[in-house]
mmCIF file of N, CA, C and O in Angstrom:
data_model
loop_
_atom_site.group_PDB
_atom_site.id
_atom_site.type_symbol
_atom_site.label_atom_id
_atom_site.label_comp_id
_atom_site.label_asym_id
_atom_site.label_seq_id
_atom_site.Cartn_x
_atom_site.Cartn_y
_atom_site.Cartn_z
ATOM 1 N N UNK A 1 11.083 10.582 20.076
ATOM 2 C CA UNK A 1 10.044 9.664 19.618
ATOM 3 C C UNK A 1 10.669 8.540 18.793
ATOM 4 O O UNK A 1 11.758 8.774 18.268
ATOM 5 N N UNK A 2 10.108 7.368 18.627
ATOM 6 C CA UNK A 2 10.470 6.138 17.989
ATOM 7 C C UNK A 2 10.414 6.053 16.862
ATOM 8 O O UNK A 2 9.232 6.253 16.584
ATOM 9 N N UNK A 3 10.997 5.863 15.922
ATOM 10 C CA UNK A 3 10.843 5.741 14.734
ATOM 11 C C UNK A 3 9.598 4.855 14.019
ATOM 12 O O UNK A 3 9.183 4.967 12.866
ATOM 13 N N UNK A 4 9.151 3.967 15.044
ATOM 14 C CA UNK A 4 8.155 2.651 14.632
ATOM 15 C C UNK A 4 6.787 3.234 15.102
ATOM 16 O O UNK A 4 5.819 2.477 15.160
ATOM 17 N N UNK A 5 6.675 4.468 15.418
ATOM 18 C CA UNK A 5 5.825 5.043 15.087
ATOM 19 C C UNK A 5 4.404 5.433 13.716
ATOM 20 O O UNK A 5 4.672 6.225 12.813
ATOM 21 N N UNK A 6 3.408 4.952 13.768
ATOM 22 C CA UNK A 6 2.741 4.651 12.877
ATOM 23 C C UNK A 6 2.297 6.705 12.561
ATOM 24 O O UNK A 6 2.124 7.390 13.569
ATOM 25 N N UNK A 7 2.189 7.330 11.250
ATOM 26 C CA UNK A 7 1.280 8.444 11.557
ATOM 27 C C UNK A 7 -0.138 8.397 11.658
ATOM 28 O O UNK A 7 -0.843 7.389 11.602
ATOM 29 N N UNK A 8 -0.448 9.429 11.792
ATOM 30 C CA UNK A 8 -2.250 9.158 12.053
ATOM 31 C C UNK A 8 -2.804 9.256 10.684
ATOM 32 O O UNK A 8 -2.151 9.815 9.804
ATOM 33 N N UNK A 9 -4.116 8.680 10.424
ATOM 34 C CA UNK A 9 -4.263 8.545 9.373
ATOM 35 C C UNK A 9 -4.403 9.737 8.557
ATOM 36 O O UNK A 9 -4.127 9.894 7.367
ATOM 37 N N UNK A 10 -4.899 10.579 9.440
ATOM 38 C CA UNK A 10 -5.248 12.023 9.017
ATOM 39 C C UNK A 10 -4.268 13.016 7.791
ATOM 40 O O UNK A 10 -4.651 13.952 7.089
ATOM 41 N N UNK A 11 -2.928 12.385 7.890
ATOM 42 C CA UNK A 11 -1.869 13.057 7.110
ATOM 43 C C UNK A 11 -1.539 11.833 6.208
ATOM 44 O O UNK A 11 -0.499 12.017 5.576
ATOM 45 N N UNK A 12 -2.184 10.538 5.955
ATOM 46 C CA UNK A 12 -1.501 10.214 4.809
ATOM 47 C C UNK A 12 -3.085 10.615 3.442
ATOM 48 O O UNK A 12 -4.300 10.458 3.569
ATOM 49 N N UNK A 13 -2.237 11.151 2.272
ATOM 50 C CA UNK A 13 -3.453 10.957 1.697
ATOM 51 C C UNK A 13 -2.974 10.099 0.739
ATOM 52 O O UNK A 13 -1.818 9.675 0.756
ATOM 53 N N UNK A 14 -4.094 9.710 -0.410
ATOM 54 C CA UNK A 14 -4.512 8.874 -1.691
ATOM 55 C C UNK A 14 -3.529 9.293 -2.644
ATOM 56 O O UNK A 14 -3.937 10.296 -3.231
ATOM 57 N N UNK A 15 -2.123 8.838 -3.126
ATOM 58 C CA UNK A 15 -1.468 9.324 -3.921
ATOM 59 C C UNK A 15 -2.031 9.457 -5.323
ATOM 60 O O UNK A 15 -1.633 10.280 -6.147
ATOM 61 N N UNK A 16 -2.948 8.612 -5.504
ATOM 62 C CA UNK A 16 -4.188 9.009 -6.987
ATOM 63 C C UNK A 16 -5.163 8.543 -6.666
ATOM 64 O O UNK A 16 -5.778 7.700 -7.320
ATOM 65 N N UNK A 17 -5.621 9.179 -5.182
ATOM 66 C CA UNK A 17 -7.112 8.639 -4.551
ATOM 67 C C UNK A 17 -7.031 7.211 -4.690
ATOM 68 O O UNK A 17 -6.182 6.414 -5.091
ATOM 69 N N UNK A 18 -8.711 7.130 -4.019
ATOM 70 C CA UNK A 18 -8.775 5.832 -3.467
ATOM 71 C C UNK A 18 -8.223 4.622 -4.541
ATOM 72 O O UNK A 18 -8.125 4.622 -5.768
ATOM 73 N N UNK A 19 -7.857 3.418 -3.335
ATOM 74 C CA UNK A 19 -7.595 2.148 -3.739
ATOM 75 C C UNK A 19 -6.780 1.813 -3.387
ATOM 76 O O UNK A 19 -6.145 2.463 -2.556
ATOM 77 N N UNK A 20 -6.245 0.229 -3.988
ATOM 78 C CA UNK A 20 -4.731 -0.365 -3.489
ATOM 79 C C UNK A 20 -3.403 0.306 -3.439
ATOM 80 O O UNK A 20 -3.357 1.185 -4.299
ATOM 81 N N UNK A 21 -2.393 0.221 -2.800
ATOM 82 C CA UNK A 21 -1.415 0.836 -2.812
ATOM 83 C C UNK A 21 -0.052 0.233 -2.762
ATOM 84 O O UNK A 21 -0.328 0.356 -1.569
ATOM 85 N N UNK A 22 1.151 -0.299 -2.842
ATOM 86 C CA UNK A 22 2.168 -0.768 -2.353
ATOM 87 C C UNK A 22 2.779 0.437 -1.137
ATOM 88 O O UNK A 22 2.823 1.666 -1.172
ATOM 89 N N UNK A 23 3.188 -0.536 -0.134
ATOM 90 C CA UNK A 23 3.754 0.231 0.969
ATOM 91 C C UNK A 23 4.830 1.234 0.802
ATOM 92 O O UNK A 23 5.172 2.106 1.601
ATOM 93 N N UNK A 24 5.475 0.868 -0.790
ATOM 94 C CA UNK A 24 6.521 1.763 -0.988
ATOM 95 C C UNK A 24 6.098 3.272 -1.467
ATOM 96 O O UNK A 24 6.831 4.237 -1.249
ATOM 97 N N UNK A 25 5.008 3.363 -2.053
ATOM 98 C CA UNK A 25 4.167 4.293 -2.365
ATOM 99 C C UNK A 25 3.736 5.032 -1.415
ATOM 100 O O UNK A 25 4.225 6.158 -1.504
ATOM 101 N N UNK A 26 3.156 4.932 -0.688
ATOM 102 C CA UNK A 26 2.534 5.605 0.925
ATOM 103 C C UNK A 26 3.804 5.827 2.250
ATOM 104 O O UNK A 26 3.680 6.120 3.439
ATOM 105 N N UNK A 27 4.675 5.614 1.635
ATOM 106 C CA UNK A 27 6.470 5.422 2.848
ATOM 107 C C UNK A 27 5.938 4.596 4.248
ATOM 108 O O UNK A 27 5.959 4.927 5.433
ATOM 109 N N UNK A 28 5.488 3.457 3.603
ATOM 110 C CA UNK A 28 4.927 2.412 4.729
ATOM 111 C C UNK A 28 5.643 0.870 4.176
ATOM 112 O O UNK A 28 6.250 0.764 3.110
ATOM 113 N N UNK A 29 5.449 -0.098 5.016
ATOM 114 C CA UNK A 29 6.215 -1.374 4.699
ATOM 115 C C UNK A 29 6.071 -1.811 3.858
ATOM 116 O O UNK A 29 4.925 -2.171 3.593
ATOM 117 N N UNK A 30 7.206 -2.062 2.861
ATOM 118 C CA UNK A 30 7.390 -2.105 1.764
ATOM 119 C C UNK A 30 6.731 -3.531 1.047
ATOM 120 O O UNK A 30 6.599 -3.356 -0.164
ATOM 121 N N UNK A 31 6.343 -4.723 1.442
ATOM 122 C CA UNK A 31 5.952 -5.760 1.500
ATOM 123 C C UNK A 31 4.292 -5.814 1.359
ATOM 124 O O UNK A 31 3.464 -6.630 0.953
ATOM 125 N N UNK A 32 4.288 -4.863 1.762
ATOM 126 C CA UNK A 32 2.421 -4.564 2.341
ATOM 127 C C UNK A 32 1.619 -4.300 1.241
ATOM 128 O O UNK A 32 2.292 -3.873 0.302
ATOM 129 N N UNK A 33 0.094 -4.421 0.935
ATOM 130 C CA UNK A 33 -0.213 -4.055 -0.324
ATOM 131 C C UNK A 33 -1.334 -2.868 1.150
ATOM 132 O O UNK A 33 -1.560 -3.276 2.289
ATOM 133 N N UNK A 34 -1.525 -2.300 0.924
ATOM 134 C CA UNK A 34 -2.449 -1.070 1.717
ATOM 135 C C UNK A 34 -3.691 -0.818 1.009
ATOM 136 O O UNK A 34 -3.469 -0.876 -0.201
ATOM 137 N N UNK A 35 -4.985 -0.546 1.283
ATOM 138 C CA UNK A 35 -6.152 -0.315 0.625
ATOM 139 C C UNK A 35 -6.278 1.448 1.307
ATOM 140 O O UNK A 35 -6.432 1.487 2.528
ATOM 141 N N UNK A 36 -6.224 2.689 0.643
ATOM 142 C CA UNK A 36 -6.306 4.029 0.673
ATOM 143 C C UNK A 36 -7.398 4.337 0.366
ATOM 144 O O UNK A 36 -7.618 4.494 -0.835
ATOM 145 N N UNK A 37 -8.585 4.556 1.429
ATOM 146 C CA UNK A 37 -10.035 5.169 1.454
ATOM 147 C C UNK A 37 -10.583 6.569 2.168
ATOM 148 O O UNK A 37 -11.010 6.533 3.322
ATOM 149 N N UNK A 38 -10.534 8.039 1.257
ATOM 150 C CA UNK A 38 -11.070 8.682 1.625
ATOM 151 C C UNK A 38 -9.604 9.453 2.948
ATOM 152 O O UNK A 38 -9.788 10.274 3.846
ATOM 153 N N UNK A 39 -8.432 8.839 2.580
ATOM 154 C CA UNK A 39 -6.911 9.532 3.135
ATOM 155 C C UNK A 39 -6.947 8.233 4.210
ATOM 156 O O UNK A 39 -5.905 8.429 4.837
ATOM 157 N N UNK A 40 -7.455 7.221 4.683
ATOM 158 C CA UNK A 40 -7.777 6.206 5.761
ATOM 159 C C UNK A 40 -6.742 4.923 5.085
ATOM 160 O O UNK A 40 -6.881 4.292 4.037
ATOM 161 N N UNK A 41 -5.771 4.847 6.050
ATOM 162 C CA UNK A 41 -5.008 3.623 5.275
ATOM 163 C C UNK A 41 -4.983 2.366 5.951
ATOM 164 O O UNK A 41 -4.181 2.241 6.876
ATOM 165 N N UNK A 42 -5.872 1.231 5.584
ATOM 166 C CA UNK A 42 -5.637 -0.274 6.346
ATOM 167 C C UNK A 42 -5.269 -0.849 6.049
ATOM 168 O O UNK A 42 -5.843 -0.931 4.963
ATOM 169 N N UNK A 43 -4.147 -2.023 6.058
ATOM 170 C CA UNK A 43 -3.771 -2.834 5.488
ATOM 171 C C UNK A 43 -4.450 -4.272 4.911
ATOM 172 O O UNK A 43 -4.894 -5.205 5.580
ATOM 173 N N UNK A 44 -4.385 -4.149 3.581
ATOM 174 C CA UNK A 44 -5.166 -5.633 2.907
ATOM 175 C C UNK A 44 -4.642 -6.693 3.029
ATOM 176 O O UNK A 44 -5.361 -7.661 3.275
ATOM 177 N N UNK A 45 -3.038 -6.883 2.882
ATOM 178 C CA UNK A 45 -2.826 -7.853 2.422
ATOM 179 C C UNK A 45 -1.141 -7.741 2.670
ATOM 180 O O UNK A 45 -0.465 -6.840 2.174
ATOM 181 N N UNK A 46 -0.623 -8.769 3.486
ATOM 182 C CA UNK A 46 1.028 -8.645 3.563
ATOM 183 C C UNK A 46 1.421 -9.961 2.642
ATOM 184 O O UNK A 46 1.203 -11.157 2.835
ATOM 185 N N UNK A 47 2.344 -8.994 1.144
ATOM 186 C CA UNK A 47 2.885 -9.859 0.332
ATOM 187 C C UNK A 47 3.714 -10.800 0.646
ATOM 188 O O UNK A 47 4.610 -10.484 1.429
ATOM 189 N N UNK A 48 3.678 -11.897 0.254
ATOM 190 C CA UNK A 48 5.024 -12.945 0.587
ATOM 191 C C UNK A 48 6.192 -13.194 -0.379
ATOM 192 O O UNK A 48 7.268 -13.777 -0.240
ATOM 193 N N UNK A 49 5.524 -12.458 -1.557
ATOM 194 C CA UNK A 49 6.521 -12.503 -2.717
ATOM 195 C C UNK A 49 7.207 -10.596 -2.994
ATOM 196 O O UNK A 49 8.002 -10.189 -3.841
ATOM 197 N N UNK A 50 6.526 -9.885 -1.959
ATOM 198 C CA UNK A 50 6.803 -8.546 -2.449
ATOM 199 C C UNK A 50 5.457 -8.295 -3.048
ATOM 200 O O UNK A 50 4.615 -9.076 -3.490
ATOM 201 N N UNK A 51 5.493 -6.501 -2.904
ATOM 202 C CA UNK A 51 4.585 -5.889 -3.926
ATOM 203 C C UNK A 51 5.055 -5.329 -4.894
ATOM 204 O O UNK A 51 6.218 -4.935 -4.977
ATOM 205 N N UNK A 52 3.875 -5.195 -6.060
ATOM 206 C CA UNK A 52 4.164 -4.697 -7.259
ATOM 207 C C UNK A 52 3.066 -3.076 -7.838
ATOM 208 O O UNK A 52 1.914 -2.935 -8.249
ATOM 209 N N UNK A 53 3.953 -2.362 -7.624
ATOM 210 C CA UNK A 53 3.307 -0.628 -8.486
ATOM 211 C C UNK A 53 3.227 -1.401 -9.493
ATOM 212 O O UNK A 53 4.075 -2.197 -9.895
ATOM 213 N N UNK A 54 1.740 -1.071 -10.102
ATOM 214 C CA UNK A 54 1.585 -1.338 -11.376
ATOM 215 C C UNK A 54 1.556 -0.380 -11.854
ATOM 216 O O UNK A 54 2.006 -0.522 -12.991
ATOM 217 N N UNK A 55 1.216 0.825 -11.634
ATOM 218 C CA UNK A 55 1.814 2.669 -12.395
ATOM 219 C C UNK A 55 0.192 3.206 -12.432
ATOM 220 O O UNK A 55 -0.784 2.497 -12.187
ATOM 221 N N UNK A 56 0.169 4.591 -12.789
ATOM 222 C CA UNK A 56 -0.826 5.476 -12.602
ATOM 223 C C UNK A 56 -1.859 4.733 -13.453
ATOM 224 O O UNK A 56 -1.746 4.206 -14.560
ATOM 225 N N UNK A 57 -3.004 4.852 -12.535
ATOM 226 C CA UNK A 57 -4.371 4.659 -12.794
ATOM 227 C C UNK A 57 -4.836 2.835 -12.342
ATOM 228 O O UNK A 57 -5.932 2.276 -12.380
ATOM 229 N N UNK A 58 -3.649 2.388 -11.990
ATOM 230 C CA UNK A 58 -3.818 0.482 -12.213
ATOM 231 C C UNK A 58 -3.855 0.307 -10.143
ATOM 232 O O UNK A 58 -3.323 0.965 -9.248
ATOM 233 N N UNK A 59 -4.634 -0.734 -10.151
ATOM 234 C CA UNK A 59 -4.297 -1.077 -8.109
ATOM 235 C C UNK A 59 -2.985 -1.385 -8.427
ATOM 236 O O UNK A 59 -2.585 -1.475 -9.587
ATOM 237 N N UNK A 60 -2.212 -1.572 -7.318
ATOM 238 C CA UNK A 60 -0.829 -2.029 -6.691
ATOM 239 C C UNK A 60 -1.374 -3.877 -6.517
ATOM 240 O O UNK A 60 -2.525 -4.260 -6.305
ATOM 241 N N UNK A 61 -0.506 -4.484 -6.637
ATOM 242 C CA UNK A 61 -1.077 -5.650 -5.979
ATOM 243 C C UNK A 61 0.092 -6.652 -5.671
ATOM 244 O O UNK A 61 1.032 -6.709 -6.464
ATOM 245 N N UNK A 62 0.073 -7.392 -4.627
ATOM 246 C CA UNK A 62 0.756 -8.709 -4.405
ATOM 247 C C UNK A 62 1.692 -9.161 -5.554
ATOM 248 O O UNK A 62 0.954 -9.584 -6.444
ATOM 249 N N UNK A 63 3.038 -9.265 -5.945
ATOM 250 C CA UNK A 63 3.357 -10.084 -6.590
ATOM 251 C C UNK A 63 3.250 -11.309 -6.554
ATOM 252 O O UNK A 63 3.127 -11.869 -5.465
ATOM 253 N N UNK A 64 3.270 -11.975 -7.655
ATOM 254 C CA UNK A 64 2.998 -13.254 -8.399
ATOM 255 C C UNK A 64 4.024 -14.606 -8.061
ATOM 256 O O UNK A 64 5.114 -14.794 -8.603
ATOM 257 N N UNK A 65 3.537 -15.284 -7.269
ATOM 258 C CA UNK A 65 4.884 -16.429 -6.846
ATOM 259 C C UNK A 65 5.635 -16.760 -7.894
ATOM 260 O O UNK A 65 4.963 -17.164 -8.844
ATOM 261 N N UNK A 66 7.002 -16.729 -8.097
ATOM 262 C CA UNK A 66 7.771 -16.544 -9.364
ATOM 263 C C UNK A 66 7.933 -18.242 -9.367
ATOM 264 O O UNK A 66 8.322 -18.744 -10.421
ATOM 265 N N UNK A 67 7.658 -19.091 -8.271
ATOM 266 C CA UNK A 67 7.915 -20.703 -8.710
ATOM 267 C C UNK A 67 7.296 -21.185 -10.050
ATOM 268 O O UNK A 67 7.453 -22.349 -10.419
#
């Protein structure tokens, strides 16, 4: 099997339940900010500056254009 294989949603869950996520968090593309509903993962938003873990209890979100 291919590595670029997506899993089904069924096995990823909510690392502190629902909400935003960075892709590095969920072992998905690292760039990506992910919205985690109910173990269901879609993608919100592909960062252009990178994403940022903001740490337990806070969303993940888009970093901030550093210009």
């Amino acid at each position: 099997s291919g590595n670029c294989a997506v899993a089904p949603p069924s096995t990823v869950l909510c690392p502190e339940g629902d909400g935003w996520y960075c892709g590095d968090t969920l072992n998905l593309e690292t760039d990506t900010l992910y919205l985690c509903m109910n173990d269901q993962v879609s993608v919100l938003e592909v960062c252009a500056n990178g994403c940022t873990v903001m740490g337990a209890g806070k969303p993940d979100q888009c970093a901030e254009n550093q210009n």
